[in-house]
PDB file of C-alpha atoms in Angstrom:
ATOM      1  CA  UNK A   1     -71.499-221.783 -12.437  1.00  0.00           C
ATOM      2  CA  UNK A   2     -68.187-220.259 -11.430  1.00  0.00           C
ATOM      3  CA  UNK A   3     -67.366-218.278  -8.770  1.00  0.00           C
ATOM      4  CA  UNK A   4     -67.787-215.187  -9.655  1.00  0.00           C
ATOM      5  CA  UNK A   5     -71.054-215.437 -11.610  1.00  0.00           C
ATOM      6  CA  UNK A   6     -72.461-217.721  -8.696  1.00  0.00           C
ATOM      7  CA  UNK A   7     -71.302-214.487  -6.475  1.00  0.00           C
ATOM      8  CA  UNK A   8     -72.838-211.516  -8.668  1.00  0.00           C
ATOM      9  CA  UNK A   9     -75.947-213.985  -8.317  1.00  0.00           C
ATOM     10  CA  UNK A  10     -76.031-214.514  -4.950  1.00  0.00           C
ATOM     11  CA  UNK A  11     -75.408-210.316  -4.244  1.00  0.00           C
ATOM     12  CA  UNK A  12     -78.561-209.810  -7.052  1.00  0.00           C
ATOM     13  CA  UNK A  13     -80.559-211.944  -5.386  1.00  0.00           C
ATOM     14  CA  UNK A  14     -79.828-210.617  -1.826  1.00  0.00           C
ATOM     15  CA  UNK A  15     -80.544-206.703  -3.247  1.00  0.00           C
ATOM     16  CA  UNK A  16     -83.861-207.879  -5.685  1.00  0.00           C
ATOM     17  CA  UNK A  17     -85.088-209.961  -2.247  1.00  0.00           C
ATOM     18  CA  UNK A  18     -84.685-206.686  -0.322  1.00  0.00           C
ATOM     19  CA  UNK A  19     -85.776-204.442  -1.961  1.00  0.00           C
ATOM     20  CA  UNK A  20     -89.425-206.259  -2.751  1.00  0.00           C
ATOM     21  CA  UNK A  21     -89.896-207.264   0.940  1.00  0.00           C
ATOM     22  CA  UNK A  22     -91.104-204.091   2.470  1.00  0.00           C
ATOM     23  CA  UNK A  23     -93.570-203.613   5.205  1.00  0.00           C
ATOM     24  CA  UNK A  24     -94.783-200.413   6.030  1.00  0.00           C
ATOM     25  CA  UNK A  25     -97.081-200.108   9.275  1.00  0.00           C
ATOM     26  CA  UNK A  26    -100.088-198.803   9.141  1.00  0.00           C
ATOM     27  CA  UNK A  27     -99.719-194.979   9.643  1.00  0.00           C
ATOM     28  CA  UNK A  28    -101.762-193.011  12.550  1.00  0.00           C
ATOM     29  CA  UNK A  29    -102.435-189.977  10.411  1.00  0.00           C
ATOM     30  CA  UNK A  30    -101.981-189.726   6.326  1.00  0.00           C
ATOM     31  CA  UNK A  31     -99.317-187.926   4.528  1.00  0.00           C
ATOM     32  CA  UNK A  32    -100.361-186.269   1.238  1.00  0.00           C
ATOM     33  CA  UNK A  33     -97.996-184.956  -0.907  1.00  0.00           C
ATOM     34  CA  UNK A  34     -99.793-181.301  -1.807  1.00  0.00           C
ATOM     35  CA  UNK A  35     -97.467-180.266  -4.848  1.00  0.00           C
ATOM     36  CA  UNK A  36     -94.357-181.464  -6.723  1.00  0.00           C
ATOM     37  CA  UNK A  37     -92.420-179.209  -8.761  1.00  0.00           C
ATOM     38  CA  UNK A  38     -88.930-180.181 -11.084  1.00  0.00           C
ATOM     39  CA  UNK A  39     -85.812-178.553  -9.864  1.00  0.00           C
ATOM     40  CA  UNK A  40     -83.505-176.625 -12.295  1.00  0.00           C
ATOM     41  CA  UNK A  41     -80.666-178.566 -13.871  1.00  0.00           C
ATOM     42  CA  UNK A  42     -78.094-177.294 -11.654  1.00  0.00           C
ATOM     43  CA  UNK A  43     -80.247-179.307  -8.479  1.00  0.00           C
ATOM     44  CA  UNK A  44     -80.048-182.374 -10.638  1.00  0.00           C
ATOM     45  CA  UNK A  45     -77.927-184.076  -7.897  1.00  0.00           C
ATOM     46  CA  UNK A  46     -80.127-182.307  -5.198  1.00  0.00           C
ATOM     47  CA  UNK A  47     -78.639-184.035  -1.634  1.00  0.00           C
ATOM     48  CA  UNK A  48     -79.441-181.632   1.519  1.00  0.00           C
ATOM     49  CA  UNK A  49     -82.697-179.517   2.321  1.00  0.00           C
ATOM     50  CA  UNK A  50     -83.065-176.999   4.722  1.00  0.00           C
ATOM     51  CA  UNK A  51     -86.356-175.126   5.824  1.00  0.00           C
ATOM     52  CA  UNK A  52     -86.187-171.390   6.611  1.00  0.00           C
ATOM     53  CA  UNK A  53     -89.509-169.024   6.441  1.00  0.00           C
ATOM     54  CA  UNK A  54     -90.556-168.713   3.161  1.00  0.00           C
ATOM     55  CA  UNK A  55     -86.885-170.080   1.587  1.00  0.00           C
ATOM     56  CA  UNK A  56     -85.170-173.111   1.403  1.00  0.00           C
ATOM     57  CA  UNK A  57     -81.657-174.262   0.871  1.00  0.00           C
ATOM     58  CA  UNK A  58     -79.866-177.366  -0.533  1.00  0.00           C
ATOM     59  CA  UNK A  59     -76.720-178.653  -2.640  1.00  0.00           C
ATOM     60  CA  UNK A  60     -75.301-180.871  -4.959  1.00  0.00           C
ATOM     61  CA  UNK A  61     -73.177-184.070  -3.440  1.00  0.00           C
ATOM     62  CA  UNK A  62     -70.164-185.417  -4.755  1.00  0.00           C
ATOM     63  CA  UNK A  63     -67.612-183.798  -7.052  1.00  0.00           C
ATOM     64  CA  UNK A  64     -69.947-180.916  -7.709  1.00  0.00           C
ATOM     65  CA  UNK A  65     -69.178-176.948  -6.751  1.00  0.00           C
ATOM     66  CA  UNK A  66     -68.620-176.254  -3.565  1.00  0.00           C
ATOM     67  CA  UNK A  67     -72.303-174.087  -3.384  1.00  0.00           C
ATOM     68  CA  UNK A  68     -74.927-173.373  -1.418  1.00  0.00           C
ATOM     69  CA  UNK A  69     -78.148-172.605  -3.091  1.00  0.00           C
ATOM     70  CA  UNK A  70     -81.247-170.756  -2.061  1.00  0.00           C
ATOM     71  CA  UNK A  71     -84.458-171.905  -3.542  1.00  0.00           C
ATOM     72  CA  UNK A  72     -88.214-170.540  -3.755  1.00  0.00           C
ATOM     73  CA  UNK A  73     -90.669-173.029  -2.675  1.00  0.00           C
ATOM     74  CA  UNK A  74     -91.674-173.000  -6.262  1.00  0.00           C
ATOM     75  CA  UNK A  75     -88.295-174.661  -6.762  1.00  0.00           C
ATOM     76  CA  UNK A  76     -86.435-171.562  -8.684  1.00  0.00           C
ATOM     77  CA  UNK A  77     -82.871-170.649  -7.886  1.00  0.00           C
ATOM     78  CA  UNK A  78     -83.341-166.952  -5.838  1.00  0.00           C
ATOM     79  CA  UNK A  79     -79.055-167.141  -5.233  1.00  0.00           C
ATOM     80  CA  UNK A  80     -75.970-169.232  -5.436  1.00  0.00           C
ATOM     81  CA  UNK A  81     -72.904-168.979  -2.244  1.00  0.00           C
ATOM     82  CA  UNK A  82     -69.683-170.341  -3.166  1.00  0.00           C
ATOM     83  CA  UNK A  83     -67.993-171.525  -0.218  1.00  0.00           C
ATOM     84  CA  UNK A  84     -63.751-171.513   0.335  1.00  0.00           C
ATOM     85  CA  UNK A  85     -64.147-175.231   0.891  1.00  0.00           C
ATOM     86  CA  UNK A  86     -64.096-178.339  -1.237  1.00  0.00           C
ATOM     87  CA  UNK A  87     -66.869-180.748  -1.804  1.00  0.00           C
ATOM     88  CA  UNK A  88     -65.822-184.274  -1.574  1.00  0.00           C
ATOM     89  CA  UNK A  89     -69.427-185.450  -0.554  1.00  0.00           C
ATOM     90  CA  UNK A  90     -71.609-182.896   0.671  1.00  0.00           C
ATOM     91  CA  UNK A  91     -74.898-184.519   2.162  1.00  0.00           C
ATOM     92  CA  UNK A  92     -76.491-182.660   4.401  1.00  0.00           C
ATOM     93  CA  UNK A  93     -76.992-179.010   5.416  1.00  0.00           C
ATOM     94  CA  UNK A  94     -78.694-177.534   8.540  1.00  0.00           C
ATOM     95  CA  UNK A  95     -78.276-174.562  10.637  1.00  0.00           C
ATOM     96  CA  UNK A  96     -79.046-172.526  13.692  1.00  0.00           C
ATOM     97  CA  UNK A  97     -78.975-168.624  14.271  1.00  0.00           C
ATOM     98  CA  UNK A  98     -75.724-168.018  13.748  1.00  0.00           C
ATOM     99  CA  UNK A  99     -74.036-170.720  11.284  1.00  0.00           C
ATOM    100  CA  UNK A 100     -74.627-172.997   8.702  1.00  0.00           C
ATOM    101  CA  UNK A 101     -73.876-176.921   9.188  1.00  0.00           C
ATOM    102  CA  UNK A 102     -72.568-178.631   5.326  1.00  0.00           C
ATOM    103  CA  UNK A 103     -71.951-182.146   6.134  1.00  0.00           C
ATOM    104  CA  UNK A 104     -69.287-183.410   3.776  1.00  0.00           C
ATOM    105  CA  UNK A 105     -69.830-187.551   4.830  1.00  0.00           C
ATOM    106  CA  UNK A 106     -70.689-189.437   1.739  1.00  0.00           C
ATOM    107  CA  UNK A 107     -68.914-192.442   1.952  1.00  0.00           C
ATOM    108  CA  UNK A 108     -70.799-195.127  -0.157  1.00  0.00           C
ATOM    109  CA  UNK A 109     -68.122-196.933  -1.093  1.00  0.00           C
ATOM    110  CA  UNK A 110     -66.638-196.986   2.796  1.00  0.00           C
ATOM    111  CA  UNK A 111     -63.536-196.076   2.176  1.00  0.00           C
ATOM    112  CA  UNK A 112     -62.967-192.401   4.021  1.00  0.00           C
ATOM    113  CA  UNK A 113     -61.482-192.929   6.997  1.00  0.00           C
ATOM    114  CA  UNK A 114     -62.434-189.285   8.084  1.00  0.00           C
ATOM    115  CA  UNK A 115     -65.150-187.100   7.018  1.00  0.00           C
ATOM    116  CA  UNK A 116     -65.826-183.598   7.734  1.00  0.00           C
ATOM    117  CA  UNK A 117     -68.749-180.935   9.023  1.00  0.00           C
ATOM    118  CA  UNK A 118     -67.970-177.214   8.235  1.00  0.00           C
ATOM    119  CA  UNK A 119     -69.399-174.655  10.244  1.00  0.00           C
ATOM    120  CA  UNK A 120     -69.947-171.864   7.889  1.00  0.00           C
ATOM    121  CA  UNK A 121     -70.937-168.362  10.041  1.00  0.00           C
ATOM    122  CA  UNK A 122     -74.182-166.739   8.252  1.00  0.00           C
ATOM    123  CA  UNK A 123     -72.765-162.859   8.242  1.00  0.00           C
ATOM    124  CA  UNK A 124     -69.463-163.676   6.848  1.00  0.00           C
ATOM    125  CA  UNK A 125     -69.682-167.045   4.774  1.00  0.00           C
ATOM    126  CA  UNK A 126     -65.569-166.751   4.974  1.00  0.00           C
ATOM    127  CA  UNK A 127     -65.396-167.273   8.435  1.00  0.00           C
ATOM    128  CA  UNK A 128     -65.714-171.115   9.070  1.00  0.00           C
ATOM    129  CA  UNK A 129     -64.238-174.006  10.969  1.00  0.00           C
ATOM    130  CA  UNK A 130     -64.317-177.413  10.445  1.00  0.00           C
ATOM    131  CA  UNK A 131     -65.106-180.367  12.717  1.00  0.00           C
ATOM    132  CA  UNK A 132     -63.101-184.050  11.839  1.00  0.00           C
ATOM    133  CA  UNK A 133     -65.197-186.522  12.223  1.00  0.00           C
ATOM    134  CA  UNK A 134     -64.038-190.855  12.642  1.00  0.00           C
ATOM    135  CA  UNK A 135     -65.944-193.946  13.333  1.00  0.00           C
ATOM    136  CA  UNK A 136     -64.924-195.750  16.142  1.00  0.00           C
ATOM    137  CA  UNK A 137     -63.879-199.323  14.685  1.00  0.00           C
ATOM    138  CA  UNK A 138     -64.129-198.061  10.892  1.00  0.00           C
ATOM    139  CA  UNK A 139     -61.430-199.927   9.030  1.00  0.00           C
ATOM    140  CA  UNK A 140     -61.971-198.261   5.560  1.00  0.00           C
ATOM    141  CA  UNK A 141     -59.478-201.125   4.004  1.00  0.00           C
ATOM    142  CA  UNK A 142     -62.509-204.273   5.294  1.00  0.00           C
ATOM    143  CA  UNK A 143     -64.968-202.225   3.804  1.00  0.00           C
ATOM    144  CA  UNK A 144     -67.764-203.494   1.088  1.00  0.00           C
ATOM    145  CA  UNK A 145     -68.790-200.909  -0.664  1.00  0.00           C
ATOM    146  CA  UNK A 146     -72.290-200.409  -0.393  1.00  0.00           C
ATOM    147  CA  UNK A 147     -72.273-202.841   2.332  1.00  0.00           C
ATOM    148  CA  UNK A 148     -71.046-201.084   5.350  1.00  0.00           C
ATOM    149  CA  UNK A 149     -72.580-199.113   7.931  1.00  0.00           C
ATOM    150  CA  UNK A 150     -69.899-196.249   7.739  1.00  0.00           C
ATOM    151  CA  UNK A 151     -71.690-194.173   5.838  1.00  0.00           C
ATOM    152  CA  UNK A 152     -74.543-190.949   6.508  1.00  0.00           C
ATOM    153  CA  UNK A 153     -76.455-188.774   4.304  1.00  0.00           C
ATOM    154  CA  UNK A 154     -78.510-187.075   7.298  1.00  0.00           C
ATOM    155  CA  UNK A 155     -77.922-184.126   9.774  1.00  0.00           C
ATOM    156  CA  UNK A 156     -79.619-182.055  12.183  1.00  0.00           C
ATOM    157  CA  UNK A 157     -79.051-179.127  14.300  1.00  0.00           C
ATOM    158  CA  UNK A 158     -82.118-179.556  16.737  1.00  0.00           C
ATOM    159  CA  UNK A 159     -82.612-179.605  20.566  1.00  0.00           C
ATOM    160  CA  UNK A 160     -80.372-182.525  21.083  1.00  0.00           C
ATOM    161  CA  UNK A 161     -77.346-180.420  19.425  1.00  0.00           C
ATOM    162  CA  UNK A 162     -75.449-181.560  15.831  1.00  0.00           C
ATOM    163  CA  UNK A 163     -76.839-184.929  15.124  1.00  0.00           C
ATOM    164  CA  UNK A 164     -75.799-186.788  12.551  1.00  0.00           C
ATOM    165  CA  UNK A 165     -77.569-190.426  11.369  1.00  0.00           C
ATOM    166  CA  UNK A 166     -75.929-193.012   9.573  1.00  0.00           C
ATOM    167  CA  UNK A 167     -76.577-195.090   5.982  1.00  0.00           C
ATOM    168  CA  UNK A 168     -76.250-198.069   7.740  1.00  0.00           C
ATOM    169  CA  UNK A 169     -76.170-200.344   4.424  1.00  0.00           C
ATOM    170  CA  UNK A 170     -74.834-203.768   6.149  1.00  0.00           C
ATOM    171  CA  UNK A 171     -77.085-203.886   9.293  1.00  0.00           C
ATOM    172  CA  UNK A 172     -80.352-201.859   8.264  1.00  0.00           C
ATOM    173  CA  UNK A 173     -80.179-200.198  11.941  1.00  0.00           C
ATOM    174  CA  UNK A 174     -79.053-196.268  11.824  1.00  0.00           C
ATOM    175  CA  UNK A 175     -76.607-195.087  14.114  1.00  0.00           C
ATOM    176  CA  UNK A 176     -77.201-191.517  15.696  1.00  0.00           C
ATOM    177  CA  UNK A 177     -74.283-189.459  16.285  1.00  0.00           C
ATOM    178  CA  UNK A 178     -74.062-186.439  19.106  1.00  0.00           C
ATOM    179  CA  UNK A 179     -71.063-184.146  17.643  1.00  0.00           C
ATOM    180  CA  UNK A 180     -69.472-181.769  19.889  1.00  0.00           C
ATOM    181  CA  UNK A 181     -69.237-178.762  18.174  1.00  0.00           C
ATOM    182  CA  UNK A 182     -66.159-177.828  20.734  1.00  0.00           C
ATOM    183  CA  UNK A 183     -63.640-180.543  19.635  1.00  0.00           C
ATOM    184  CA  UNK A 184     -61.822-180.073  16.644  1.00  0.00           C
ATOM    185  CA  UNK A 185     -60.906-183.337  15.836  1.00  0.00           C
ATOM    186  CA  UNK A 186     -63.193-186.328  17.447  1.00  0.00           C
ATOM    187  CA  UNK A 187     -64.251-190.396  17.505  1.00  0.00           C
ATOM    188  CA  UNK A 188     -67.934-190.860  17.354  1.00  0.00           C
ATOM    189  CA  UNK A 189     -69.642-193.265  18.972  1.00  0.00           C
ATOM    190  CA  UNK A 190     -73.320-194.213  18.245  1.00  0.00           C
ATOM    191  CA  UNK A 191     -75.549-192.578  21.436  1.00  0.00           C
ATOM    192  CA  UNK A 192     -79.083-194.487  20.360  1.00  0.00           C
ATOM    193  CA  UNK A 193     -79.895-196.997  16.760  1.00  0.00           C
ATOM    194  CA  UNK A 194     -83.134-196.455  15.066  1.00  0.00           C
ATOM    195  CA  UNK A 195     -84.717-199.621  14.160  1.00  0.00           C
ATOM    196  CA  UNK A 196     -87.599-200.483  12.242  1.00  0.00           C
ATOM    197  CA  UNK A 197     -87.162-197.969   9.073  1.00  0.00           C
ATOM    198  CA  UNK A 198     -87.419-199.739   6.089  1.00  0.00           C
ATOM    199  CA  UNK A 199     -84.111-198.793   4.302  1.00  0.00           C
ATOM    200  CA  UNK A 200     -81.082-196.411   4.539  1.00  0.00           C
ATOM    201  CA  UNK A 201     -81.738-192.697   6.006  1.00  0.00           C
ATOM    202  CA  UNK A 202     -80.970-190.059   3.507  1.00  0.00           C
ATOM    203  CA  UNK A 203     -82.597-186.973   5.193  1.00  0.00           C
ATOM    204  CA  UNK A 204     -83.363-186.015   8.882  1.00  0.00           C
ATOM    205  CA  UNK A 205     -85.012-182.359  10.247  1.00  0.00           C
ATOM    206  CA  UNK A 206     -86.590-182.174  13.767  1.00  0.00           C
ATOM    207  CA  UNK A 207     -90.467-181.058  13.270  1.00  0.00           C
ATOM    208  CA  UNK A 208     -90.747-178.475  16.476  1.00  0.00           C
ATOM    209  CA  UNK A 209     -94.345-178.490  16.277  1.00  0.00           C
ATOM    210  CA  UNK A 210     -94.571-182.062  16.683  1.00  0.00           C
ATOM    211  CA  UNK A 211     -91.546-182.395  18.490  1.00  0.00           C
ATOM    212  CA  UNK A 212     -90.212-185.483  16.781  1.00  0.00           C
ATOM    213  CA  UNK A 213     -88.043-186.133  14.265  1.00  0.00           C
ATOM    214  CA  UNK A 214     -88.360-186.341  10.541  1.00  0.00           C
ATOM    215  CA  UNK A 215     -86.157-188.679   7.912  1.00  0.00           C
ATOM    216  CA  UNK A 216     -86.449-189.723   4.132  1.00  0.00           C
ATOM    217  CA  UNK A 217     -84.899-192.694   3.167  1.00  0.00           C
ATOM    218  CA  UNK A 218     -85.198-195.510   0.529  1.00  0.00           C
ATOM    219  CA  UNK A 219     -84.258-199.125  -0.251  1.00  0.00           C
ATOM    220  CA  UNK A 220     -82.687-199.748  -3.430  1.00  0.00           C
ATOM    221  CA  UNK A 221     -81.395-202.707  -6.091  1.00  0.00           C
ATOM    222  CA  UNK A 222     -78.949-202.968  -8.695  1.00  0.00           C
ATOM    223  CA  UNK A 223     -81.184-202.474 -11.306  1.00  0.00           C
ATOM    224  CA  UNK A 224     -82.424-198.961 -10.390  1.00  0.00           C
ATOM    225  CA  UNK A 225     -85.889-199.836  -8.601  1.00  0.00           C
ATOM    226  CA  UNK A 226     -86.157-197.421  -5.630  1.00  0.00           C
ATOM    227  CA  UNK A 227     -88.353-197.660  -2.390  1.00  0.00           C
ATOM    228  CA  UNK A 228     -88.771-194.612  -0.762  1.00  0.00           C
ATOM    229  CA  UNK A 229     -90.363-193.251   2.505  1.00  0.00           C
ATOM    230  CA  UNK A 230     -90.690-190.711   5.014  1.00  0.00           C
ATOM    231  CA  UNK A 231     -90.802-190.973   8.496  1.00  0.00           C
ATOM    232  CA  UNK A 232     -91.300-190.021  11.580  1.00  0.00           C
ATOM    233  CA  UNK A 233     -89.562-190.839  14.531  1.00  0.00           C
ATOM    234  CA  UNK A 234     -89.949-189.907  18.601  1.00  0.00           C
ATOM    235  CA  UNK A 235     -87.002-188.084  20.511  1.00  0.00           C
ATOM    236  CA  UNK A 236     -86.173-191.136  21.744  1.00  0.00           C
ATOM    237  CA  UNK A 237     -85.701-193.062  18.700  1.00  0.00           C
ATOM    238  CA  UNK A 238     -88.875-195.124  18.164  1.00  0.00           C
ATOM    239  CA  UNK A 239     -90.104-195.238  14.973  1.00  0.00           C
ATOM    240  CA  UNK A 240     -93.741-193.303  15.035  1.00  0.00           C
ATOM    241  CA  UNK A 241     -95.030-193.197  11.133  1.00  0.00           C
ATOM    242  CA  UNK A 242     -93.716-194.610   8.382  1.00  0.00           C
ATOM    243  CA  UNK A 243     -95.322-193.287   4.614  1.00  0.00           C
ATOM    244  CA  UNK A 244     -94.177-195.114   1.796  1.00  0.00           C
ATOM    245  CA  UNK A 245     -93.628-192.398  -1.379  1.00  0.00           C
ATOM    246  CA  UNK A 246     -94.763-194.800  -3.913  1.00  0.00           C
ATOM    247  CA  UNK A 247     -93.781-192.324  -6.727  1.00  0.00           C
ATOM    248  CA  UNK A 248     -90.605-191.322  -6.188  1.00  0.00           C
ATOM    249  CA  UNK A 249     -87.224-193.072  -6.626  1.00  0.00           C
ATOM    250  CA  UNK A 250     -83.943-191.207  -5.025  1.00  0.00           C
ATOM    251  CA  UNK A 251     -85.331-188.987  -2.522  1.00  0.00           C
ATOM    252  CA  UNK A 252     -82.557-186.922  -0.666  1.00  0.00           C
ATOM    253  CA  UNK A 253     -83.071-184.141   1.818  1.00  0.00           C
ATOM    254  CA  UNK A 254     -86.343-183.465   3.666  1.00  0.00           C
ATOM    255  CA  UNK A 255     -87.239-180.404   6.249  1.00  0.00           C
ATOM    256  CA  UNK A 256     -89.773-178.624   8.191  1.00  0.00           C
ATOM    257  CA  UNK A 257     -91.268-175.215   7.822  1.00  0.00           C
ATOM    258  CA  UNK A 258     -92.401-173.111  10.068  1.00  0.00           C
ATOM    259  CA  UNK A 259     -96.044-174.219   9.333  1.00  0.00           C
ATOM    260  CA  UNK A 260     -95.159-178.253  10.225  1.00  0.00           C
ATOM    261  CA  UNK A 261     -95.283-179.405   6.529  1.00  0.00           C
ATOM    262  CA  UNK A 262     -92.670-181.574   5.399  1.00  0.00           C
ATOM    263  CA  UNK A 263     -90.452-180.718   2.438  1.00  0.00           C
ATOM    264  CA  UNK A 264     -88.362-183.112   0.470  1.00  0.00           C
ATOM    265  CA  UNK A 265     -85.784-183.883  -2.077  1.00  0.00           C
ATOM    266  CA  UNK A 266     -85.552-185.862  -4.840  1.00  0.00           C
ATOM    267  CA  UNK A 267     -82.591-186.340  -6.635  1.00  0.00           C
ATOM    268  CA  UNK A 268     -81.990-186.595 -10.573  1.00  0.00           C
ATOM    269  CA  UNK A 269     -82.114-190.536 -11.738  1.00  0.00           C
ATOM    270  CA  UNK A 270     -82.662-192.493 -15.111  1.00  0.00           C
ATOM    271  CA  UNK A 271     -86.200-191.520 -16.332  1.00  0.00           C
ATOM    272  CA  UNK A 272     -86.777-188.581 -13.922  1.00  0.00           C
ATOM    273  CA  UNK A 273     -85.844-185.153 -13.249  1.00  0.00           C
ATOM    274  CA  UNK A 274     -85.110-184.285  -9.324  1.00  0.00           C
ATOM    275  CA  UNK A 275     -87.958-182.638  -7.766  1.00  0.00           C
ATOM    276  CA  UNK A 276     -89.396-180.739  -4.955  1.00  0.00           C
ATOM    277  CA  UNK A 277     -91.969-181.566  -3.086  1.00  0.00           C
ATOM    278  CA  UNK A 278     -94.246-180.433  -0.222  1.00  0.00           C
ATOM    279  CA  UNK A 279     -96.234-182.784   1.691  1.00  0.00           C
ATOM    280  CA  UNK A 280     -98.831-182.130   4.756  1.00  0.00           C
ATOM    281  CA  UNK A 281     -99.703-185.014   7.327  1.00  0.00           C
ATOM    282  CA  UNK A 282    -103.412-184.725   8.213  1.00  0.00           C
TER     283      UNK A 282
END
């Protein structure tokens, strides 16, 4: 066995091993998923979800339009906002009463050595600033791909501020990330690691009612087999619930409406169409 085939074994192995050798804790309450419905073809690489009354909003990630779209909770398209900006990676989208929040941080591969949140003001979608984001000790040039913890797919404008939650592919622990919305150009530093999730974080909301937050995530192999979850998780970091979503492969962006049911994402992958979803925790 050469090198290189005893390698590609070893790195099969490793992904096949992790991705059958979940353990989900028992829940304290029960999640049930109350409807699914597909997404149009233009959501077929579905990332971010937002929650806002009786509308929600998400986008495509990389190398898709730079658009914001507005969907029913039946899962139609109500409108379409082209944005001034480019979208490298767009991951995430949240937002408070006076701006948007499109997190352009995809970084898979590790090897961005910035990445970028646009502030995008709700009554003039022109008017925006952007916020340049680096990891302290990043070197994009040592990076694996898919093997580094340099990497997020999750943001949230809650009561802690812009929070921001890495992939955290090598180590399995998520990093969270306090942005300051004043400074231009800035380091980050992790302020708290989640632990105990069983795979990357992909989505993040904060549930007001139960004043905790919310994140979708999955583990994954090389051949395409997908575990995903939702969770929840206190304001101080501790893993609460974990809910394994047994049916679903590539789930992307989950939120909160105003009601406390949970909302997620699923993107487009071999065999299925990318979905909506709406599920209640009982």
């Amino acid at each position: 066995m050469n090198t290189h085939i005893r390698y590609c074994f070893v790195v099969t192995l490793f992904f096949t091993i992790a991705a059958c050798a979940i353990h989900y804790p028992q829940p304290s309450a029960e999640l049930k998923i109350e409807n699914s419905v597909v997404l149009p073809l233009v959501l077929a690489e579905t990332s971010g979800l937002y929650c806002e009354d009786e509308v929600l909003y998400s986008l495509n990630d990389s190398g898709n339009a730079p658009v914001v779209f507005s969907i029913s909770r039946a899962g139609s398209v109500n409108s379409e906002t082209s944005l001034a900006l480019t979208n490298r990676d767009w991951e995430a989208i949240s937002a408070d009463e006076k701006a948007y929040y499109i997190a352009d941080v995809g970084n898979n591969k590790g090897r961005r050595a910035t990445v970028s949140i646009y502030k995008v003001s709700r009554s003039d979608v022109n008017d925006f600033s952007e916020l340049t984001l680096q990891y302290a000790n990043n070197d994009p040039s040592a990076n694996m791909p898919y093997a580094h913890d340099y990497d997020a797919e999750a943001m949230v404008k809650g009561p802690e501020g812009l929070l921001l939650f890495s992939k955290s592919w090598r180590t399995g622990v998520a990093h969270v990330y306090r942005i300051n919305e004043g400074e231009s150009s800035q380091i980050l530093s992790p302020i708290a690691d989640i632990e105990g999730l069983p795979g990357v974080i992909t989505g993040a909301d904060f549930d007001k009612k139960r004043n905790l937050y919310v994140f979708t995530g999955y583990k994954s192999d090389p051949f395409g087999n997908f575990s995903a979850f939702l969770a929840q998780v206190s304001t101080t970091f501790s893993v609460i619930n974990v809910w394994p979503l047994k049916s679903y492969k590539q789930v992307e962006g989950v939120c909160v409406d105003s009601s406390g049911d949970y909302w997620f994402s699923e993107e487009a992958t071999e065999g299925r169409q990318a979905t909506l979803n709406r599920a209640v925790v009982h």
